[in-house]
Coordinates of N, CA and C in Angstrom, one line a residue:
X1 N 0.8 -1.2 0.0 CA 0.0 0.0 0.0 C 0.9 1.3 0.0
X2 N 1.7 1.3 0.7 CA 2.5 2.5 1.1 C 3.5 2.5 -0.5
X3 N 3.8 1.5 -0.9 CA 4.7 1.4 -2.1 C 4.4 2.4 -2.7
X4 N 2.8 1.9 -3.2 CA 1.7 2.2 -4.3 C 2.1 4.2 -4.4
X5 N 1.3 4.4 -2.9 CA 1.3 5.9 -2.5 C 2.4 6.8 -2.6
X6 N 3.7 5.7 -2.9 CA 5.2 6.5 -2.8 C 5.3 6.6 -4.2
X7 N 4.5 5.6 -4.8 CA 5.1 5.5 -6.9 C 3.8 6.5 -7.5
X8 N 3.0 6.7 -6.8 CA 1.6 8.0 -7.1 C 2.5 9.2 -6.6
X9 N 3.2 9.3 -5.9 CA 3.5 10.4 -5.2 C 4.5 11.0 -6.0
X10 N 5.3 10.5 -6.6 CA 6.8 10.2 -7.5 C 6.4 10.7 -9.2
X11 N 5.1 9.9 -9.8 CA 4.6 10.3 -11.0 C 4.0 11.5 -10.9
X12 N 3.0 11.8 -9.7 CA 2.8 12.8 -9.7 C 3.6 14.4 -9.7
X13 N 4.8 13.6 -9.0 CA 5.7 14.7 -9.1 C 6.6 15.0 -10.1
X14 N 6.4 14.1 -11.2 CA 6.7 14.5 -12.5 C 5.8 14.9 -13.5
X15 N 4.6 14.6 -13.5 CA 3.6 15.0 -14.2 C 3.2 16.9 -14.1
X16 N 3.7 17.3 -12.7 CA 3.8 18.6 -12.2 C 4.5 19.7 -12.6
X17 N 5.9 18.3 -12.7 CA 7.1 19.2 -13.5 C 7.4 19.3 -15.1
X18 N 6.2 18.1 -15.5 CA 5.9 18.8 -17.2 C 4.9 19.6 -17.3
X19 N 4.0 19.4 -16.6 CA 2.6 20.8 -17.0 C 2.5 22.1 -16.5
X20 N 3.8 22.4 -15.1 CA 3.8 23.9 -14.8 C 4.5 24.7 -16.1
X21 N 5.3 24.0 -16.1 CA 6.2 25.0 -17.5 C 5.6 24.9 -18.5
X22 N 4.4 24.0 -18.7 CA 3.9 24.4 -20.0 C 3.1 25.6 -20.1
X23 N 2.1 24.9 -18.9 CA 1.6 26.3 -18.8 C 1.9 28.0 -18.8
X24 N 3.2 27.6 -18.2 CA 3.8 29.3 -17.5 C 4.6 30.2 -18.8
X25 N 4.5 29.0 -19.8 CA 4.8 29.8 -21.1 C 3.2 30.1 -21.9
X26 N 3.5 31.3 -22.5 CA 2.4 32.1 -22.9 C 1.2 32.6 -21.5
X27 N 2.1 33.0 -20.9 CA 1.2 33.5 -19.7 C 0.6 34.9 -20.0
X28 N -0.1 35.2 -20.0 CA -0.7 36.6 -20.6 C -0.7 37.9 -18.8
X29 N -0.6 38.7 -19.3 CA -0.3 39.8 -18.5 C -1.3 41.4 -18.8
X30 N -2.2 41.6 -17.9 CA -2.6 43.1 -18.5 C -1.9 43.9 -18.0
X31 N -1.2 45.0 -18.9 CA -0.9 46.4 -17.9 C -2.0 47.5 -17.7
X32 N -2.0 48.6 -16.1 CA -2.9 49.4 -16.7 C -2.2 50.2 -15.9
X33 N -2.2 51.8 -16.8 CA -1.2 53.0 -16.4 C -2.8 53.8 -16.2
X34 N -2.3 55.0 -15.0 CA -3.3 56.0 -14.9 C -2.4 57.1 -15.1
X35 N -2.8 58.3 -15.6 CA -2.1 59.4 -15.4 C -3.0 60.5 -15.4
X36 N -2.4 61.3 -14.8 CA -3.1 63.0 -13.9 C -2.1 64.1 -14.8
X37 N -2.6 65.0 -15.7 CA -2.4 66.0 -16.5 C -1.8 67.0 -15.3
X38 N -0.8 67.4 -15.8 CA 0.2 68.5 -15.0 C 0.0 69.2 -15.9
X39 N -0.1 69.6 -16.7 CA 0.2 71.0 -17.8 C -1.1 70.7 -18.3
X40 N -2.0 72.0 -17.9 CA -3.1 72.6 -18.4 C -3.6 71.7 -20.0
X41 N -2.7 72.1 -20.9 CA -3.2 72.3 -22.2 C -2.5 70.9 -22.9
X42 N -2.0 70.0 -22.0 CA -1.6 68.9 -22.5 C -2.5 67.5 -23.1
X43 N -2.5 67.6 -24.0 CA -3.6 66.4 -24.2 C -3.3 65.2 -24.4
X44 N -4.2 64.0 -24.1 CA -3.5 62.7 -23.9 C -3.6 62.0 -25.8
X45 N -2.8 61.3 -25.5 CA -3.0 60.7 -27.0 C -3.7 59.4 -26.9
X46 N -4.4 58.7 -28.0 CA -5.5 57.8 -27.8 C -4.3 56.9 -27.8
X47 N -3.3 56.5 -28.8 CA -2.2 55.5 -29.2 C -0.8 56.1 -28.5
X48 N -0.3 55.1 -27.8 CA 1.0 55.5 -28.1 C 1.7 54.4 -28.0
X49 N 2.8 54.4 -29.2 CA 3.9 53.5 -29.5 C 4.7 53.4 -29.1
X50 N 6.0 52.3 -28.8 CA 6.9 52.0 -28.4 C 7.4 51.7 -27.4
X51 N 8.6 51.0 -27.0 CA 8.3 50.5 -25.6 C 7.9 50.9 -24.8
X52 N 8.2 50.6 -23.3 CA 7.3 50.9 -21.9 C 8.4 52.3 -21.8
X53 N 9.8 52.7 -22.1 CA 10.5 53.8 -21.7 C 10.0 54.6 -22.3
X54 N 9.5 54.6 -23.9 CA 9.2 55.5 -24.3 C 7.8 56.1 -24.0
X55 N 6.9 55.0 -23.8 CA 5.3 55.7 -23.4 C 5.8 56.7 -22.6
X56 N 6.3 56.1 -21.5 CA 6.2 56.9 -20.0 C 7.4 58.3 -20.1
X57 N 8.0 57.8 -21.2 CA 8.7 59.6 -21.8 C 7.7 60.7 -22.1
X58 N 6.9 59.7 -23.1 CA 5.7 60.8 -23.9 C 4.7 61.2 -22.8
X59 N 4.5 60.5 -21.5 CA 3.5 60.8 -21.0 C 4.2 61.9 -19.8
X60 N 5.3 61.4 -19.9 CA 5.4 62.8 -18.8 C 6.1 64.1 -19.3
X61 N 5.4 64.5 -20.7 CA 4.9 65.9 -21.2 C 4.5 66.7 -20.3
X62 N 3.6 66.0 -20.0 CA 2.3 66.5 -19.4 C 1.8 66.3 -18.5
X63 N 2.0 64.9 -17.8 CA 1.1 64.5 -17.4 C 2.5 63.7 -15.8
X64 N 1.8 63.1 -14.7 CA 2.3 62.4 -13.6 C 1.8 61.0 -13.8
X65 N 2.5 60.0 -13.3 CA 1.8 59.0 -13.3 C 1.0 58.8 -11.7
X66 N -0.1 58.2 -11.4 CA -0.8 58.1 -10.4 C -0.4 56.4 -10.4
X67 N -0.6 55.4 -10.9 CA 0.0 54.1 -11.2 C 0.1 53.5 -11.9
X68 N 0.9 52.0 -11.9 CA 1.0 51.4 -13.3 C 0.9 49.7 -12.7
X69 N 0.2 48.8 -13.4 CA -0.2 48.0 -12.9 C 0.4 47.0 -13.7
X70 N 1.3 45.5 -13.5 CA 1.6 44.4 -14.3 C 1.0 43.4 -13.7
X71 N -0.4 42.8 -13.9 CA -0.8 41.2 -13.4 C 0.0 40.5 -13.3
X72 N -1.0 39.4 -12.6 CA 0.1 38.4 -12.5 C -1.0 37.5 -13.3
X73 N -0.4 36.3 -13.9 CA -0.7 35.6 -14.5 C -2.9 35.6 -14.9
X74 N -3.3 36.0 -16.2 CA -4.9 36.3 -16.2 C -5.3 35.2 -17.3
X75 N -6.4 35.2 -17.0 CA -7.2 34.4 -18.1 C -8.5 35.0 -18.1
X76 N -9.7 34.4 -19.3 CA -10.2 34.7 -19.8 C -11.7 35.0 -18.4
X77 N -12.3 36.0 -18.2 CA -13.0 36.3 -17.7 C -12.7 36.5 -15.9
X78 N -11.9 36.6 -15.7 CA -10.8 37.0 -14.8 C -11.8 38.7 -14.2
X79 N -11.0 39.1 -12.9 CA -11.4 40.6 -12.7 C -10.2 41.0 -11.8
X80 N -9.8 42.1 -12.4 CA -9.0 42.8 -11.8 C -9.8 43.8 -11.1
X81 N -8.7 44.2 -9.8 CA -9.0 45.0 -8.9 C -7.6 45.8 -8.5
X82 N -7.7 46.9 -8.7 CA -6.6 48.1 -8.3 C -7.1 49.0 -7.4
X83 N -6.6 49.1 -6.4 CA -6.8 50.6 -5.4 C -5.9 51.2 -5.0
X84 N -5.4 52.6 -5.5 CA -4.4 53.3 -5.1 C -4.5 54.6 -5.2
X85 N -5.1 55.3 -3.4 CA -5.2 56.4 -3.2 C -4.6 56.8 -1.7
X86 N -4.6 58.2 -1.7 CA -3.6 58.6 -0.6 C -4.4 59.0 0.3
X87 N -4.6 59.1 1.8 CA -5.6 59.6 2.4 C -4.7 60.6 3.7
X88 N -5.0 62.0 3.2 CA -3.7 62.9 4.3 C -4.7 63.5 5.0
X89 N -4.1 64.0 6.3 CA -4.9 64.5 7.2 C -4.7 66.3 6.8
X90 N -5.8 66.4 6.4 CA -6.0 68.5 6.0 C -5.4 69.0 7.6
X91 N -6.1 70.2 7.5 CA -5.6 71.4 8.2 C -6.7 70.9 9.6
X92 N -7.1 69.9 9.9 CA -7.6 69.9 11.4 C -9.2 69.6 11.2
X93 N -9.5 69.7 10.1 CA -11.2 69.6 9.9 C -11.5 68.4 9.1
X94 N -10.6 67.4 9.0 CA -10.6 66.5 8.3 C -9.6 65.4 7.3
X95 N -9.9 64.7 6.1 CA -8.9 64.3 5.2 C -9.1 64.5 4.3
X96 N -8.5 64.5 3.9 CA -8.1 64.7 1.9 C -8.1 63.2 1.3
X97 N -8.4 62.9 0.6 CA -8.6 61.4 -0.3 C -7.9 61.5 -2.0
X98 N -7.1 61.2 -2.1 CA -6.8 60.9 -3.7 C -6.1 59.9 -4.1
X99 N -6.9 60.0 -5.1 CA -6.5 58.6 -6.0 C -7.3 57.7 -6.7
X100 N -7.3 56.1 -7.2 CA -7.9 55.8 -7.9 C -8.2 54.5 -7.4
X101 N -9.7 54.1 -7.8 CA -9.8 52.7 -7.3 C -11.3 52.2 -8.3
X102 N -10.1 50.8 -9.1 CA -10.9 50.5 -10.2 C -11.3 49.0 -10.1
X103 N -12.2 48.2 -10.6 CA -12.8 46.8 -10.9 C -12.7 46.6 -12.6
X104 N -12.1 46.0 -12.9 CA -12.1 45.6 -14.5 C -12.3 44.3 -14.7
X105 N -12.9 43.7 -16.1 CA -13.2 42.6 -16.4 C -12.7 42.3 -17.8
X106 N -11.9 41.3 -17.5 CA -11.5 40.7 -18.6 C -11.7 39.8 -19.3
X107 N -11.9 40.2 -20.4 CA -12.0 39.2 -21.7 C -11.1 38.8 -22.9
X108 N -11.5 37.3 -22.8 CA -10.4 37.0 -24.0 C -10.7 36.0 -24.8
X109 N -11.2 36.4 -25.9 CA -11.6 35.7 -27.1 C -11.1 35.5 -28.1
X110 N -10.0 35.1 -27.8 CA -8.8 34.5 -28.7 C -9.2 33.5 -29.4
X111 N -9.0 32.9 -31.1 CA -9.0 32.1 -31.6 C -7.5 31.5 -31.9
X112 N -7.4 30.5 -32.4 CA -5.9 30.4 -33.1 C -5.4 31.0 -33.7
X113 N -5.8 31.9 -34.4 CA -5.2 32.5 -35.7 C -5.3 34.1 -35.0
X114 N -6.1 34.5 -34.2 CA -5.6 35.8 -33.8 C -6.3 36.4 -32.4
X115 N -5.4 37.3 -31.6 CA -5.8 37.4 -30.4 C -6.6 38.7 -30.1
X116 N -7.9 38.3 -29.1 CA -8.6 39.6 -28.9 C -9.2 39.7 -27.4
X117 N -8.9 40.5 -26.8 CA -8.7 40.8 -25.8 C -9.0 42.2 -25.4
X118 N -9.7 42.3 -24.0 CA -10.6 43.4 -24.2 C -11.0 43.8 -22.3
X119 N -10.9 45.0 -21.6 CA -11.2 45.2 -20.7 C -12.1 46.4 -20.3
X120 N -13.0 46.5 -19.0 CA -14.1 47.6 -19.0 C -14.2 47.2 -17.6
X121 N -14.5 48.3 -16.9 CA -15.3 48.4 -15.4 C -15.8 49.6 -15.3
X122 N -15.4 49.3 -13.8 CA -16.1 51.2 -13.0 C -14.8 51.2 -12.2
X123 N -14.6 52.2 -11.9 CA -13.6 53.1 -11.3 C -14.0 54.7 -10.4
X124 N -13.7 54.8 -9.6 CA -13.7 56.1 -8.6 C -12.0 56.6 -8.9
X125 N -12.7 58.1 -9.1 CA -11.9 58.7 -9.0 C -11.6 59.9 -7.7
X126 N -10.8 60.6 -7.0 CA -10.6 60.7 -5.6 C -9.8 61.9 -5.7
X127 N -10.4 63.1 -5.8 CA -9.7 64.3 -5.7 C -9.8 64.6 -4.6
X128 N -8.8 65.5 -3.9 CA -8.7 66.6 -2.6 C -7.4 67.6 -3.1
X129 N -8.4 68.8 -2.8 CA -7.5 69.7 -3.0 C -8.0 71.0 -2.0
X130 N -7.2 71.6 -1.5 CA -7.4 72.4 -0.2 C -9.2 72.6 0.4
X131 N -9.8 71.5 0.4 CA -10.6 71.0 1.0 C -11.6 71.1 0.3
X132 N -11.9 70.9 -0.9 CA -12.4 70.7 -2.1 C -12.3 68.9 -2.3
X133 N -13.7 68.4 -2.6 CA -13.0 67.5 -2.5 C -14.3 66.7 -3.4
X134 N -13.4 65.9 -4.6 CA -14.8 65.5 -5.8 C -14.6 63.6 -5.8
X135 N -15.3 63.2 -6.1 CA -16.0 61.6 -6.1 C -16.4 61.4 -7.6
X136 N -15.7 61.0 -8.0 CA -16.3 60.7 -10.1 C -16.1 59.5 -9.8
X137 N -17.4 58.7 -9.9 CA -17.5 57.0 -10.7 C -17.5 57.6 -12.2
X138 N -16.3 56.9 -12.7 CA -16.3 56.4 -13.9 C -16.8 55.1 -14.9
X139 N -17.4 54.8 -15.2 CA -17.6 53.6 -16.2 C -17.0 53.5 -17.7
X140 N -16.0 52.6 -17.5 CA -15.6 52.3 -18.6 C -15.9 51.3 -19.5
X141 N -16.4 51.4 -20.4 CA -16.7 50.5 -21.7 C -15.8 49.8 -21.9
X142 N -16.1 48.5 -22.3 CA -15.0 47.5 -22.9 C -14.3 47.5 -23.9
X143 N -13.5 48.0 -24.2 CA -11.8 48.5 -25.0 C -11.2 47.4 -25.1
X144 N -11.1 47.1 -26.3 CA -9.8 46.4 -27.1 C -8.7 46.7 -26.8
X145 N -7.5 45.5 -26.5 CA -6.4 45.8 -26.1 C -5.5 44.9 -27.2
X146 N -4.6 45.8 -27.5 CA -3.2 45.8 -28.0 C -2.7 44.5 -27.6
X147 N -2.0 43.3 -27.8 CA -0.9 42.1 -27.5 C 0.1 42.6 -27.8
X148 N 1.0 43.2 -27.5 CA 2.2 43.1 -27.4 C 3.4 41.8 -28.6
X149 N 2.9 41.4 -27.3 CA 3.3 39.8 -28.1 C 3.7 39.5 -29.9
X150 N 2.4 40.9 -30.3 CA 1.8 40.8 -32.2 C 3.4 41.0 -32.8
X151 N 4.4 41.7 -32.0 CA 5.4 42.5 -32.5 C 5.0 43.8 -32.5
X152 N 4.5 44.3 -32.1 CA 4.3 45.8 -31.8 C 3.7 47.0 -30.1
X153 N 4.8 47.8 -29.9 CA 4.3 47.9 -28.6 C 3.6 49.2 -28.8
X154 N 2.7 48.8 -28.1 CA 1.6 49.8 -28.1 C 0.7 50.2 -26.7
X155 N 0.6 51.3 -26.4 CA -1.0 50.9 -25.0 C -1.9 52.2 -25.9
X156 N -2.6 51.6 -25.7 CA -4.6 52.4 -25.7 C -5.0 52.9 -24.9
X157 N -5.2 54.7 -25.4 CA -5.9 54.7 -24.0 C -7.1 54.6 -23.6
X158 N -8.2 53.8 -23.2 CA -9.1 53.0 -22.6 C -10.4 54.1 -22.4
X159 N -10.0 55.1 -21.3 CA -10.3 56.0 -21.0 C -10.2 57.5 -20.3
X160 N -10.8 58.6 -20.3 CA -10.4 59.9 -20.2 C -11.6 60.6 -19.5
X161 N -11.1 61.1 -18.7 CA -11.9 62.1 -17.7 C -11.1 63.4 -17.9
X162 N -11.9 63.7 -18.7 CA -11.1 65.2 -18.9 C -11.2 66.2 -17.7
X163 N -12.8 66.2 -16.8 CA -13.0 67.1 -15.7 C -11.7 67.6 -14.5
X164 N -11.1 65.7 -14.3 CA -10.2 65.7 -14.0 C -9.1 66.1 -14.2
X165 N -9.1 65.3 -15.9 CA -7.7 65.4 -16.1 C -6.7 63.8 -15.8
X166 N -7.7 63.0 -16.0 CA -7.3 61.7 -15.6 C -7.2 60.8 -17.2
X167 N -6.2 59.5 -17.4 CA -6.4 59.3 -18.3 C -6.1 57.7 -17.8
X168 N -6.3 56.6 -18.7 CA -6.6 55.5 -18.6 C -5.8 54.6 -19.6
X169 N -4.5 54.1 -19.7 CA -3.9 53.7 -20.9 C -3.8 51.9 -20.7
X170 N -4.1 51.0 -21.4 CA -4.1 49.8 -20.9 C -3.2 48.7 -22.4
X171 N -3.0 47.5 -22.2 CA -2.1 46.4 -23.1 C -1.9 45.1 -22.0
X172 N -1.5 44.1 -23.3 CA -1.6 43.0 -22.7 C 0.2 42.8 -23.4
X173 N 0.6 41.9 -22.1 CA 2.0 41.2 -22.4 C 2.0 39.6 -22.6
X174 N 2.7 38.6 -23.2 CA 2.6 37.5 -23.4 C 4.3 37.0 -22.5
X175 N 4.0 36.3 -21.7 CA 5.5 35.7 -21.1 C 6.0 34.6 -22.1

């Protein structure tokens, strides 16, 4: 009996060590960048090309980054969740709240022959500013995202709160 459970235990643990690595190749990854407009009259672009050094060159024209997100390993109907805001204590009469806190749903309706992939939620958005202080639910539609993977780097931006001044840039990575 005990043999049995030692030679189960043994296949098993080779059966493990061929199907993790199969899996862990082509592991798919969403990114998602936020950014907050620093210069008034700076506008965001819908596309922007080239690697991750260069987005975040072009984006800080204008603009801060508030954050940047790399999954860990997603699949198809999956939900991301991001919250990142700052909560400071004002001048004695209370807090200040900012930042960003989003729910997204992912899809991926990949065929063999070509990949499509696609993300949407709601999101709060979280200003304070000398005691001014605003609450925007955003809803974002479901946006097509870029693979990486295709040979071309690209992120989309998803979505834009101009009130704000908030922008929403998203892409997928293949491991």
């Amino acid at each position: 009996m005990f043999k049995r459970i030692g030679k189960l235990c043994v296949l098993a643990t080779f059966v493990i060590a061929i199907v993790v690595p199969a899996q862990a190749s082509g592991t798919k990854h969403v990114n998602v960048a936020v950014f907050h407009k620093t210069v008034a009259d700076y506008e965001f672009e819908a596309i922007v090309m080239g690697r991750f050094s260069d987005f975040i060159a072009e984006m800080e024209k204008g603009s801060q980054i508030i954050f940047l997100n790399h999954t860990s390993g997603i699949k198809r109907n999956d939900v991301i969740t991001l919250n990142v805001d700052v909560l400071s204590e004002e001048n004695s009469d209370g807090f200040e709240d900012n930042g960003v806190n989003c729910s997204f749903s992912f899809t991926d309706e990949s065929t063999a022959d070509n990949t499509a992939y696609a993300i949407g939620g709601l999101c709060t958005i979280l200003m304070s500013d000398n005691g001014v202080h605003e609450k925007i639910k955003a809803i974002i539609p479901s946006a097509d995202l870029p693979d990486t993977s295709q040979g071309v780097d690209v992120w989309v931006m998803i979505y834009e709160d101009e009130k704000t001044g908030t922008a929403f840039y998203a892409n997928v990575t293949t491991d």
